[in-house]
PDB file of C-alpha atoms in Angstrom:
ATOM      1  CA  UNK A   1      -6.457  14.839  10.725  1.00  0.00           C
ATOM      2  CA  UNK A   2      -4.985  13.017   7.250  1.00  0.00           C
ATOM      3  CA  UNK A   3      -7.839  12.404   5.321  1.00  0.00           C
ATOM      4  CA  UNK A   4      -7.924  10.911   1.436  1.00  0.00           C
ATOM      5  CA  UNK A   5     -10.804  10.519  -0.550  1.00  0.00           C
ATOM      6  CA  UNK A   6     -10.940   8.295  -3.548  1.00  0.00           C
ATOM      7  CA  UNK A   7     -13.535   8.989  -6.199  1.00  0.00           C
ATOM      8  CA  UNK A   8     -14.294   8.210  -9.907  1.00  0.00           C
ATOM      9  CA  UNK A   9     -14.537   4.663  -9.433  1.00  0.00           C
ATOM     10  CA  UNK A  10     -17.435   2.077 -11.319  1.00  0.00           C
ATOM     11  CA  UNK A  11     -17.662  -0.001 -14.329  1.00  0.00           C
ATOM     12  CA  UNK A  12     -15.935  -0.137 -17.053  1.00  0.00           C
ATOM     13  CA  UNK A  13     -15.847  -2.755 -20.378  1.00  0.00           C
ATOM     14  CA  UNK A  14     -13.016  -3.878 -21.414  1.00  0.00           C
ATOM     15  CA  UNK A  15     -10.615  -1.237 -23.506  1.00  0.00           C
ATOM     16  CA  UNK A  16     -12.786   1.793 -21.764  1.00  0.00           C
ATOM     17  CA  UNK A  17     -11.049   4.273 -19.510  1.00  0.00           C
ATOM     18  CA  UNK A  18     -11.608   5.745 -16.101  1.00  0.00           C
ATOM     19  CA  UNK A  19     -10.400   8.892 -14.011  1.00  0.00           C
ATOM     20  CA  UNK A  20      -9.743   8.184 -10.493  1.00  0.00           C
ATOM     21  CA  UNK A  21      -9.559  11.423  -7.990  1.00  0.00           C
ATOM     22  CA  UNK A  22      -8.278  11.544  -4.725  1.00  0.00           C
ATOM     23  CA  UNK A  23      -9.418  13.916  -2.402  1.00  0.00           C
ATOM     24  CA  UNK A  24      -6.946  15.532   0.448  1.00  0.00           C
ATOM     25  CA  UNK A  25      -6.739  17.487   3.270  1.00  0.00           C
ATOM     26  CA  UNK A  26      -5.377  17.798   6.979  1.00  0.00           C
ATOM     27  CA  UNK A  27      -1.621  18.133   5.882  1.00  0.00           C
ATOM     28  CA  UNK A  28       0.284  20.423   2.917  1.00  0.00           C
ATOM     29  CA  UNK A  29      -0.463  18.478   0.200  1.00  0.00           C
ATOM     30  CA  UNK A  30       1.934  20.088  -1.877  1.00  0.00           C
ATOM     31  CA  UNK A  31       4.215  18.692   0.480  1.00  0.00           C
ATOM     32  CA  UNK A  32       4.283  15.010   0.133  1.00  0.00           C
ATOM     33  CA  UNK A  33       4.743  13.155  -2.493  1.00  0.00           C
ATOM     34  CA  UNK A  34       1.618  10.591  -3.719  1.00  0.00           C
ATOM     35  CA  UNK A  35       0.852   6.984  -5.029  1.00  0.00           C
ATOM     36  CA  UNK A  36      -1.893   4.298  -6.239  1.00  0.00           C
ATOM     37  CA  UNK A  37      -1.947   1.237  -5.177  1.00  0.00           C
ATOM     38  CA  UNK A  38      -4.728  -1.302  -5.561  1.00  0.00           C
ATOM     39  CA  UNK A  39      -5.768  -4.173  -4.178  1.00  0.00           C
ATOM     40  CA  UNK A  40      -7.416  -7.583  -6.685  1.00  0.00           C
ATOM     41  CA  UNK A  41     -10.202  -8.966  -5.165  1.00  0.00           C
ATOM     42  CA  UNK A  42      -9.105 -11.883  -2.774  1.00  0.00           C
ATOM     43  CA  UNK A  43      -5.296 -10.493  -3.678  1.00  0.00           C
ATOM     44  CA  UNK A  44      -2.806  -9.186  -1.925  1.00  0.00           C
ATOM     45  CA  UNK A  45      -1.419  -4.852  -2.674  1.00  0.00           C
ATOM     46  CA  UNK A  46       0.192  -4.066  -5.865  1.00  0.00           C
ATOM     47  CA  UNK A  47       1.817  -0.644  -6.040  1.00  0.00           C
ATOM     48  CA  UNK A  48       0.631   1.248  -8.825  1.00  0.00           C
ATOM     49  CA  UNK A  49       2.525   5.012  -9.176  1.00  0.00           C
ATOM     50  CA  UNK A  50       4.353   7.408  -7.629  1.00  0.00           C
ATOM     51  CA  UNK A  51       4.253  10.880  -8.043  1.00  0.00           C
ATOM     52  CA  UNK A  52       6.358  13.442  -6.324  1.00  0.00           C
ATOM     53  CA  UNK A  53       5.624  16.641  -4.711  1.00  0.00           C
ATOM     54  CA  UNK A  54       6.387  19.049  -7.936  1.00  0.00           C
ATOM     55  CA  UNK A  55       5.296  15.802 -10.523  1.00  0.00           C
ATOM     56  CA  UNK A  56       8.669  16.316 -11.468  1.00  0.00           C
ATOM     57  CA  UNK A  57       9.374  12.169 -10.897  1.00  0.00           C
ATOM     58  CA  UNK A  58       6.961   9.910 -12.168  1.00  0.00           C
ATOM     59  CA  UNK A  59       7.238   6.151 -12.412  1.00  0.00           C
ATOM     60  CA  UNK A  60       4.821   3.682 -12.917  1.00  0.00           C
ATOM     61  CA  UNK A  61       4.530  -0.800 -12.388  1.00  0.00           C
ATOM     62  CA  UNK A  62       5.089  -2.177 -15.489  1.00  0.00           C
ATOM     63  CA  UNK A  63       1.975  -3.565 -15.504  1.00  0.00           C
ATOM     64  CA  UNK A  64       0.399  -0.271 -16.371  1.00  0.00           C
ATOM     65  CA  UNK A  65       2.875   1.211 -17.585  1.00  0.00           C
ATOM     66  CA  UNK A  66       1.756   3.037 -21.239  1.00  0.00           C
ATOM     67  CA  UNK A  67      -1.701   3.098 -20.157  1.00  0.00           C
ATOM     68  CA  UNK A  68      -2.207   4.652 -17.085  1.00  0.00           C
ATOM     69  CA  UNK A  69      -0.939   8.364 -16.322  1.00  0.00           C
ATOM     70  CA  UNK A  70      -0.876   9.448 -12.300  1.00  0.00           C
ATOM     71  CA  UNK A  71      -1.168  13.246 -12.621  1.00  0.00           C
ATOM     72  CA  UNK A  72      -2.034  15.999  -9.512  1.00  0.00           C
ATOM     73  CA  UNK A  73      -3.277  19.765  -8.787  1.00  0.00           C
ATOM     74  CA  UNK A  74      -1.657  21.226  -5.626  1.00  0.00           C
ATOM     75  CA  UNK A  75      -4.025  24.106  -6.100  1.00  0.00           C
ATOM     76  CA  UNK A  76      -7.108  21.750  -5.557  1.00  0.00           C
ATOM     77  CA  UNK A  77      -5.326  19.335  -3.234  1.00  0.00           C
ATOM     78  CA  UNK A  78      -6.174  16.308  -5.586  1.00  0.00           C
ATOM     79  CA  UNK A  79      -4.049  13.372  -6.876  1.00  0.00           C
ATOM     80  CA  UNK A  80      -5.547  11.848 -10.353  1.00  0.00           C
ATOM     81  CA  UNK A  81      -4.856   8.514 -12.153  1.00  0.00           C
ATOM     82  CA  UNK A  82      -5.698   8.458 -16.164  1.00  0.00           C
ATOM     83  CA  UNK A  83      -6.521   4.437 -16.685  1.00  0.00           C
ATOM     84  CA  UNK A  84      -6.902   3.821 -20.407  1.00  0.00           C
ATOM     85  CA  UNK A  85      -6.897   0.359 -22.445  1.00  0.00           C
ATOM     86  CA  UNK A  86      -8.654  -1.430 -19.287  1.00  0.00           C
ATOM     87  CA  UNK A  87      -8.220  -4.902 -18.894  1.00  0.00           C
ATOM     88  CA  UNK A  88      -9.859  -7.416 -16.762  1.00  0.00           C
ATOM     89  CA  UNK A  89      -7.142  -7.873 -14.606  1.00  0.00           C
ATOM     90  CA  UNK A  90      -6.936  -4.052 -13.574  1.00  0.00           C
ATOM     91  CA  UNK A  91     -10.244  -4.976 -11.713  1.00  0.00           C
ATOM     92  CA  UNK A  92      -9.498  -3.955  -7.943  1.00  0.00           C
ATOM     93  CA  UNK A  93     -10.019  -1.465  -5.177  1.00  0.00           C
ATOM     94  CA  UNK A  94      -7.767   1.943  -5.954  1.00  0.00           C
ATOM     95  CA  UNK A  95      -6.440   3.344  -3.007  1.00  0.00           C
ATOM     96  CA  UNK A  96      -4.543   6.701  -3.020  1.00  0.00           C
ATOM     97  CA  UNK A  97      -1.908   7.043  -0.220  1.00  0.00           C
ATOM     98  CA  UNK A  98       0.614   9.136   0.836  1.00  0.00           C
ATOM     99  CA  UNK A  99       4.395   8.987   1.408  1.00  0.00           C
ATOM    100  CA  UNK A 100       6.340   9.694   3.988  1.00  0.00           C
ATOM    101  CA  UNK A 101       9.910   8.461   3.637  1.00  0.00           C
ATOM    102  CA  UNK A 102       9.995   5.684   1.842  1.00  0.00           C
ATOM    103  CA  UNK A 103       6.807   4.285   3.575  1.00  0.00           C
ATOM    104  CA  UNK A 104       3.061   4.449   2.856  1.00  0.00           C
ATOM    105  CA  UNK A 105       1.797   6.347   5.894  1.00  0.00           C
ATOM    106  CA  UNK A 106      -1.658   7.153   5.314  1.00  0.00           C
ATOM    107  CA  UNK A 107      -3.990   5.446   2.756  1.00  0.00           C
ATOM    108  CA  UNK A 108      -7.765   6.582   1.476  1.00  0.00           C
ATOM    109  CA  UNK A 109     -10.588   4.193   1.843  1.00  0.00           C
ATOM    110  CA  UNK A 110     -10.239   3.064  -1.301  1.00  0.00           C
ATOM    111  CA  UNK A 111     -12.616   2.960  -4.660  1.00  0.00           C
ATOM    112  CA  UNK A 112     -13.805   0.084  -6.846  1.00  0.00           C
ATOM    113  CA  UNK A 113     -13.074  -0.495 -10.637  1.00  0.00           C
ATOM    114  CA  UNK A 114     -14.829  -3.562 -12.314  1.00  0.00           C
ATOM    115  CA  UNK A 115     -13.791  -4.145 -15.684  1.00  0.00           C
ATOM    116  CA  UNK A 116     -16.139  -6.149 -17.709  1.00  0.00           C
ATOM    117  CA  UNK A 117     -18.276  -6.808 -20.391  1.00  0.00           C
TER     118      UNK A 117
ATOM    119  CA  UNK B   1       8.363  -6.812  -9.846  1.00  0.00           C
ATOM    120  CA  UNK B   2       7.988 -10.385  -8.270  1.00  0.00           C
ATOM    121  CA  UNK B   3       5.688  -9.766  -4.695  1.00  0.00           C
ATOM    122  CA  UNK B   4       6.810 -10.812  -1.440  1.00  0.00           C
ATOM    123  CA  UNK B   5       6.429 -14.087  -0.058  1.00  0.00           C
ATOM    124  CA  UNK B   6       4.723 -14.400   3.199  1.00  0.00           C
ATOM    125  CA  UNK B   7       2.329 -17.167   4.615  1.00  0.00           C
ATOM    126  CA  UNK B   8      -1.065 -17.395   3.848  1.00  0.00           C
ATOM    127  CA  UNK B   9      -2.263 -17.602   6.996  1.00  0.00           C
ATOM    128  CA  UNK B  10      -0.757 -18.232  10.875  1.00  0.00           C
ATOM    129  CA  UNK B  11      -2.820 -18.499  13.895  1.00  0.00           C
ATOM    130  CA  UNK B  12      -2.333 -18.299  17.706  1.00  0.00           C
ATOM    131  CA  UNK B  13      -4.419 -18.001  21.250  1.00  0.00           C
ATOM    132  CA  UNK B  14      -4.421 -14.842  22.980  1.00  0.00           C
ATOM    133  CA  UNK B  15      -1.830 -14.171  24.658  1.00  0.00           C
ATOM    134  CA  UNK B  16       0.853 -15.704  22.619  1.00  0.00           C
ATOM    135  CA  UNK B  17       3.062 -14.381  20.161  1.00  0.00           C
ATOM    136  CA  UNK B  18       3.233 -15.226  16.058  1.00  0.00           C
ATOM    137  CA  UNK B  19       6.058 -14.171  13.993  1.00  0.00           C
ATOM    138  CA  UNK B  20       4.925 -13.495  10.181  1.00  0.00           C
ATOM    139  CA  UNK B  21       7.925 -13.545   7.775  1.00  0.00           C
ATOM    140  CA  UNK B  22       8.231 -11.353   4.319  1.00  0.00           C
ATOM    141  CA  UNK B  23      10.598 -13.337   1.599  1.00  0.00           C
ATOM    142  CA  UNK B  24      12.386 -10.844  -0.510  1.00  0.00           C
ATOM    143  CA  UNK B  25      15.252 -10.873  -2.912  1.00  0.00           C
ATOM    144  CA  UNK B  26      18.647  -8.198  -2.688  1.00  0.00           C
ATOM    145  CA  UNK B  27      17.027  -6.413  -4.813  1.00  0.00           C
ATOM    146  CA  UNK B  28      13.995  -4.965  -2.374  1.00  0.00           C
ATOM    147  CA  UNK B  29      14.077  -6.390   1.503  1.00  0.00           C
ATOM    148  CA  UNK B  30      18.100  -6.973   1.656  1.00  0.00           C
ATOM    149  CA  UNK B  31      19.014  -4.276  -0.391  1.00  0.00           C
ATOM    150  CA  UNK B  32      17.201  -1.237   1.730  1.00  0.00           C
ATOM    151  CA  UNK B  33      15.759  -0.761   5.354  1.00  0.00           C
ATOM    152  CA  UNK B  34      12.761   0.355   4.238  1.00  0.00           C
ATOM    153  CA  UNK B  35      10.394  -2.541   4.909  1.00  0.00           C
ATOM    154  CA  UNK B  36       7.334  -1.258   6.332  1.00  0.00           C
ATOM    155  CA  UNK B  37       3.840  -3.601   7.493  1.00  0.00           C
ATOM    156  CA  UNK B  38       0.241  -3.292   7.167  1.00  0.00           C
ATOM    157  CA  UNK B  39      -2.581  -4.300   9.201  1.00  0.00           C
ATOM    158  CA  UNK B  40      -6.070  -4.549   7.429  1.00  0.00           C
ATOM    159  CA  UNK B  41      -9.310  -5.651   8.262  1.00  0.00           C
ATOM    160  CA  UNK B  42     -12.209  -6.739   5.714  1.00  0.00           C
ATOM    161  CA  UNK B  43     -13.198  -3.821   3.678  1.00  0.00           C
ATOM    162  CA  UNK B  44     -10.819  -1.087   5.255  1.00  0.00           C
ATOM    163  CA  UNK B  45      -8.120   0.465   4.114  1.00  0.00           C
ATOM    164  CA  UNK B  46      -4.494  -0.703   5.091  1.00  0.00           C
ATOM    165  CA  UNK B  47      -2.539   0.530   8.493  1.00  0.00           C
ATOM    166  CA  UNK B  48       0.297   1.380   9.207  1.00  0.00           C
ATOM    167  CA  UNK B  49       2.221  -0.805  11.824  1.00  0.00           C
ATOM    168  CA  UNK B  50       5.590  -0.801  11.350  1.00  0.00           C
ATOM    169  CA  UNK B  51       8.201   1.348   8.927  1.00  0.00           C
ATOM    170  CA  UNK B  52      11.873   1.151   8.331  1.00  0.00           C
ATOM    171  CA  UNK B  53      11.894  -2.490   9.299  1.00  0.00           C
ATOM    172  CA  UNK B  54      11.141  -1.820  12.935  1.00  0.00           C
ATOM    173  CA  UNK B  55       9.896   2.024  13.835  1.00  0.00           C
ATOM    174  CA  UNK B  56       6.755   2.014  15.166  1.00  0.00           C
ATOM    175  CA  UNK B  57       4.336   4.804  14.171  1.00  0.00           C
ATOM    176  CA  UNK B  58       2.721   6.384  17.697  1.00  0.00           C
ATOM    177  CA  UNK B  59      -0.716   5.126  18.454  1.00  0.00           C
ATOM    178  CA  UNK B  60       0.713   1.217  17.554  1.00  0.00           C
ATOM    179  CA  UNK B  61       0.925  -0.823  21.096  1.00  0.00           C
ATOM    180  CA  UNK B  62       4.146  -1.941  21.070  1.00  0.00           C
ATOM    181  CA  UNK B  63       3.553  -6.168  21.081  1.00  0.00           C
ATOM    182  CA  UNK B  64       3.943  -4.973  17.778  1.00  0.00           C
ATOM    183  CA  UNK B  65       7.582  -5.160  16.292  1.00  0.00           C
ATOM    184  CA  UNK B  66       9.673  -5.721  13.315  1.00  0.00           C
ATOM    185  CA  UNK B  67      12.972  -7.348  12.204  1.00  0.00           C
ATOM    186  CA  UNK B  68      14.651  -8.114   9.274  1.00  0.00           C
ATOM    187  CA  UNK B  69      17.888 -10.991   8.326  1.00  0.00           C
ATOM    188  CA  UNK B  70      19.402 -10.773   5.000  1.00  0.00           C
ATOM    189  CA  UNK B  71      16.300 -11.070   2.612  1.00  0.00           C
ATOM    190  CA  UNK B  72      13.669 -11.895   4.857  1.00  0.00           C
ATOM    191  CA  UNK B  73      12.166  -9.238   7.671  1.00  0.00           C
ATOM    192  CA  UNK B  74       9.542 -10.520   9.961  1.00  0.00           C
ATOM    193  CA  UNK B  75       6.690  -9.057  12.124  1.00  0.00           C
ATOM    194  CA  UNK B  76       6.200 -10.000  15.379  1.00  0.00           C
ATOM    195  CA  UNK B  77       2.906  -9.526  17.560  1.00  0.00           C
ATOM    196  CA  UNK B  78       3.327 -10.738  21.343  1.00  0.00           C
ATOM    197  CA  UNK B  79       0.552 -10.668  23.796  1.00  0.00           C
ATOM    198  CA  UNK B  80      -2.065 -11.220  21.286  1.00  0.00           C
ATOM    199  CA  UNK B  81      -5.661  -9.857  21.430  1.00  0.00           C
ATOM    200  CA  UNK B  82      -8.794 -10.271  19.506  1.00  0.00           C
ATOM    201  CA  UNK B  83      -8.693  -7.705  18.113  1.00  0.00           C
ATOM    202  CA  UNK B  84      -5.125  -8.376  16.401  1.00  0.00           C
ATOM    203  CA  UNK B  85      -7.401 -10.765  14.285  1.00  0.00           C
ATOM    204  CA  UNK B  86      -6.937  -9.377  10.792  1.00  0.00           C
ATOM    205  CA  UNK B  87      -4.463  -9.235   7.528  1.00  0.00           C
ATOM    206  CA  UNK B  88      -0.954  -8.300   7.471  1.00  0.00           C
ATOM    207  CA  UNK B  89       0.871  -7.175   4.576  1.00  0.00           C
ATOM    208  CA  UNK B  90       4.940  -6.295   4.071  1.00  0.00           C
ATOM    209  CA  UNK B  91       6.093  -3.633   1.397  1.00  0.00           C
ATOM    210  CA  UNK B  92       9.436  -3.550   0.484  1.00  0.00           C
ATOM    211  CA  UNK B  93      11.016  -0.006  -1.308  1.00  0.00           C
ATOM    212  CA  UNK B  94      12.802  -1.655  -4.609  1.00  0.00           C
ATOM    213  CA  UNK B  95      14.810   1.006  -5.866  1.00  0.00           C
ATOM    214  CA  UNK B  96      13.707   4.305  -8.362  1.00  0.00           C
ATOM    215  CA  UNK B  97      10.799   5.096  -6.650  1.00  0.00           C
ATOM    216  CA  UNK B  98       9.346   1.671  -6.909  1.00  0.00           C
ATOM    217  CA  UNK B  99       7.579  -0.410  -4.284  1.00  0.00           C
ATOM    218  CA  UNK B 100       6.851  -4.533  -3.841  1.00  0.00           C
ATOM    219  CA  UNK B 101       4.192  -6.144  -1.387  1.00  0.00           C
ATOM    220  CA  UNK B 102       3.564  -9.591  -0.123  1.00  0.00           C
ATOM    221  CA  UNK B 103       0.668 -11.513  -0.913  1.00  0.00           C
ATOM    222  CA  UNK B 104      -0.919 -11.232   2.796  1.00  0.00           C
ATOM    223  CA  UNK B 105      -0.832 -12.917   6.053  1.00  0.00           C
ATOM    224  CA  UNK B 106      -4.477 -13.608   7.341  1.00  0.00           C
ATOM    225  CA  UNK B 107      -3.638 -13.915  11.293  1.00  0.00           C
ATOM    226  CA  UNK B 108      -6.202 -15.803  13.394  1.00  0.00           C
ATOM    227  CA  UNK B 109      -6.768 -15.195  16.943  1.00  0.00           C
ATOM    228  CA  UNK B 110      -8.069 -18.745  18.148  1.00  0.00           C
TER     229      UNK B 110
END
């Protein structure tokens, strides 16, 4: 069975920085490439980053791009995102999830960054 | 990066059918066939229901289905059930590894 596990989630003032994990297992991680997407509260998704297989391809929303880096350890399973230079609007629920395709197949349940004073 | 457009909310009695539409531009839903929709309930994580504008993954009943005209793909759900009662969310693949949602559909089973 597919299972991701987001971690590293809290809060955070304004500025601060966070490390988000993401646990996997029940496929070949190493396999499949990765992304973030979150989730505002009351808001629809926003895709984050992607990440492929080797993290040889990165690309990121421009909306974080320059502050956030998506990084990942095939050895230890794990997808990471960096978030620096938090804002108030990067307040959401981060959800890793994989790819299959072109299409998000499976998705974590998700972790919670509040950014505020 | 513009999201989606879809309605903010549609409603029907069980046993009918609702058809939820996903607005894009050339640049995401008319350019590739890669639309894919989400069903999520409060506090979960999304589901998949449909990928490549009208696959559906095993394990999703099939009153579920997908369709797409130009830059607009919908999502169908016939037969509907109580428990069908949630949100639903397009994603569109953009081009270079990008991706674009819609805002959400909240669907209520009256």
């Amino acid at each position: 069975e597919v299972q991701l596990v987001e971690s590293g989630g809290g809060l955070v003032q304004p500025g601060g920085s966070l490390r988000l994990s993401c646990a996997a297992s029940g496929f070949t991680f190493s396999s499949y490439s990765m992304n973030w997407v979150r989730q505002a509260p009351g808001k629809g998704l926003e895709w984050v980053s992607y990440i492929s297989s080797s993290s040889s391809t990165i690309y990121y929303a421009d909306s974080v791009k320059g502050r956030f880096t998506i990084s990942r350890d095939n050895a230890k399973n794990s997808l990471y995102l960096q978030m620096n230079s938090l804002r108030a609007e990067d307040t959401a629920v981060y959800y890793c999830a994989r790819i299959s395709g072109l299409t998000f197949d499976y998705w974590g349940q998700g972790t919670l960054v509040t950014v505020s004073s | 990066q513009s999201a989606l457009t879809q309605p903010r909310s549609v409603s029907g009695s069980p046993g009918q059918s609702v058809t939820i539409s996903c607005t894009g531009t050339s640049s995401d839903v008319g350019g590739y066939n890669y639309v894919s929709w989400y069903q999520q309930h409060p506090g979960k994580a999304p589901k998949l229901m449909i990928y490549d504008v009208s696959k559906r993954p095993s394990g999703v009943p099939d009153r579920f289905s997908g369709s797409k005209s130009g830059n607009t793909a919908s999502l169908t759900i016939s037969g509907l059930q109580a428990e069908d009662e949630a949100d639903y969310c397009c994603c569109s693949y953009a081009g270079s590894y990008t991706w674009v949602f819609g805002g959400g559909t909240k669907l209520t089973v009256l």
